[in-house]
Amino acid sequence: MISDIFCKIVQKELPAEIVYEDEEFLVIKDIHPQAPVHLLVVPKKHFDQIHAASHEDLDLLGKMVLVAGKAAKLAGTEEKGYRLIINQGQDGGQLVPHLHLHLLGGKALGPKIIR
Ligand code: AMP
């Protein structure tokens, strides 16, 4: 069975600062925040590669964006804005091999790509 750090947080085997939870998702505070608001939208179901997704995953992927919108409101970033990011694979800088959406905000975030 696959068990990465986010699977362990979902199973409550590891602690995390949970700001939202429903049947399918957790939203947690990033342990190393890169902005005043840095949340991670984590599907409870283990899922890794976006490029391996199929039509069967549409529901999960769509809901992940809806949950990000809820999280943006909970964090109070809906008015001034925020950025959603998915890192994928080695060149994408992905550290945890479990799909998650970063929600960053709370300040003007600057250039979209750091060179
Ligand atoms: P990524 O590079 O997209 O895989 O990002 C993984 C993110 O998870 C990083 O921003 C880490 O700071 C964050 N992270 C790692 N471990 C934890 C944890 N135990 N609780 C919350 N965030 C974590």
XYZ file of C-alpha atoms and ligand atoms in Angstrom:
138
model
C 0.000 0.000 0.000
C 1.261 3.494 -0.867
C 1.849 5.606 2.225
C 3.398 9.023 1.794
C 3.396 11.802 4.368
C -0.005 13.132 3.242
C -1.556 9.641 3.438
C -0.321 9.550 7.023
C -1.854 12.970 7.748
C -5.136 11.811 6.175
C -5.051 8.692 8.387
C -4.301 10.974 11.386
C -1.062 9.078 11.975
C 0.819 12.379 11.695
C -0.322 15.757 13.022
C -1.152 18.720 10.808
C -2.913 22.049 11.182
C -6.207 21.224 9.503
C -8.249 24.251 8.429
C -10.951 22.380 6.494
C -12.043 18.774 6.198
C -14.790 16.954 4.349
C -15.283 13.369 3.187
C -12.829 13.660 0.333
C -10.379 16.444 1.197
C -8.211 17.987 3.860
C -6.900 21.528 3.737
C -3.819 21.928 5.904
C -1.338 24.693 6.632
C 1.983 24.173 4.860
C 4.674 23.409 7.414
C 7.156 25.694 5.586
C 4.956 28.583 4.414
C 6.192 30.538 1.386
C 3.663 33.346 1.888
C 1.514 34.684 4.748
C -1.206 32.291 3.548
C 0.065 28.908 2.371
C -2.472 26.109 2.433
C -2.429 22.681 0.823
C -5.586 21.108 -0.574
C -5.026 17.373 -0.206
C -7.350 14.691 -1.603
C -7.818 11.904 0.937
C -7.588 9.349 -1.862
C -3.972 8.749 -2.846
C -3.427 10.128 -6.313
C -0.150 11.246 -7.782
C 0.326 11.909 -11.458
C -1.875 14.462 -13.202
C -0.782 13.039 -16.565
C -2.116 9.615 -15.528
C -5.551 11.036 -14.716
C -8.588 9.890 -16.677
C -12.241 10.864 -17.010
C -12.897 8.849 -13.852
C -10.846 11.411 -11.954
C -12.812 14.439 -13.197
C -14.968 14.550 -10.085
C -12.009 14.520 -7.724
C -10.008 17.051 -9.760
C -12.965 19.399 -10.116
C -13.836 19.195 -6.437
C -10.223 19.931 -5.536
C -10.553 23.333 -7.212
C -13.893 23.976 -5.483
C -12.310 23.148 -2.115
C -9.458 25.521 -2.968
C -12.070 28.251 -3.460
C -13.559 27.493 -0.034
C -10.083 27.567 1.478
C -9.395 30.923 -0.179
C -12.489 32.324 1.524
C -11.611 30.747 4.873
C -8.168 32.345 4.632
C -9.685 35.724 3.688
C -7.826 35.905 0.377
C -10.829 35.950 -1.953
C -10.845 39.724 -2.356
C -7.162 40.505 -2.957
C -6.413 37.248 -4.735
C -4.269 34.193 -4.441
C -2.340 31.674 -6.532
C -3.019 27.964 -6.976
C -0.081 25.735 -7.888
C 0.421 22.031 -8.546
C 4.039 20.862 -8.643
C 4.471 17.666 -10.622
C 7.530 15.439 -10.715
C 11.213 16.203 -10.425
C 11.410 19.263 -12.666
C 8.175 20.556 -11.161
C 9.819 20.525 -7.762
C 7.338 18.076 -6.260
C 8.413 16.878 -2.829
C 5.412 14.846 -1.713
C 4.166 12.246 -4.247
C 0.487 12.730 -3.399
C -1.554 15.200 -5.442
C -2.071 18.528 -3.686
C -2.873 22.073 -4.643
C -0.913 24.905 -3.058
C -2.935 28.021 -2.204
C -0.670 31.011 -1.707
C -1.712 34.513 -0.778
C -1.735 37.234 1.816
C 0.707 39.387 -0.167
C 1.474 40.334 -3.778
C 3.190 37.185 -5.032
C 5.424 38.610 -7.742
C 6.653 36.780 -10.851
C 4.918 33.539 -11.692
C 8.084 31.582 -12.375
C 11.260 31.812 -10.324
C 14.213 31.322 -12.680
P 5.413 19.882 -3.268
O 6.781 20.382 -3.531
O 4.398 20.470 -4.180
O 5.338 18.374 -3.190
O 5.033 20.465 -1.839
C 4.981 19.727 -0.667
C 4.705 20.714 0.427
O 4.352 19.995 1.591
C 5.893 21.609 0.797
O 5.541 22.968 0.619
C 6.167 21.251 2.255
O 6.541 22.366 3.012
C 4.833 20.692 2.701
N 4.895 19.731 3.804
C 5.741 18.703 3.952
N 5.473 18.018 5.070
C 4.411 18.628 5.639
C 3.650 18.413 6.822
N 3.932 17.397 7.665
N 2.636 19.266 7.108
C 2.344 20.281 6.267
N 3.023 20.539 5.136
C 4.043 19.734 4.834
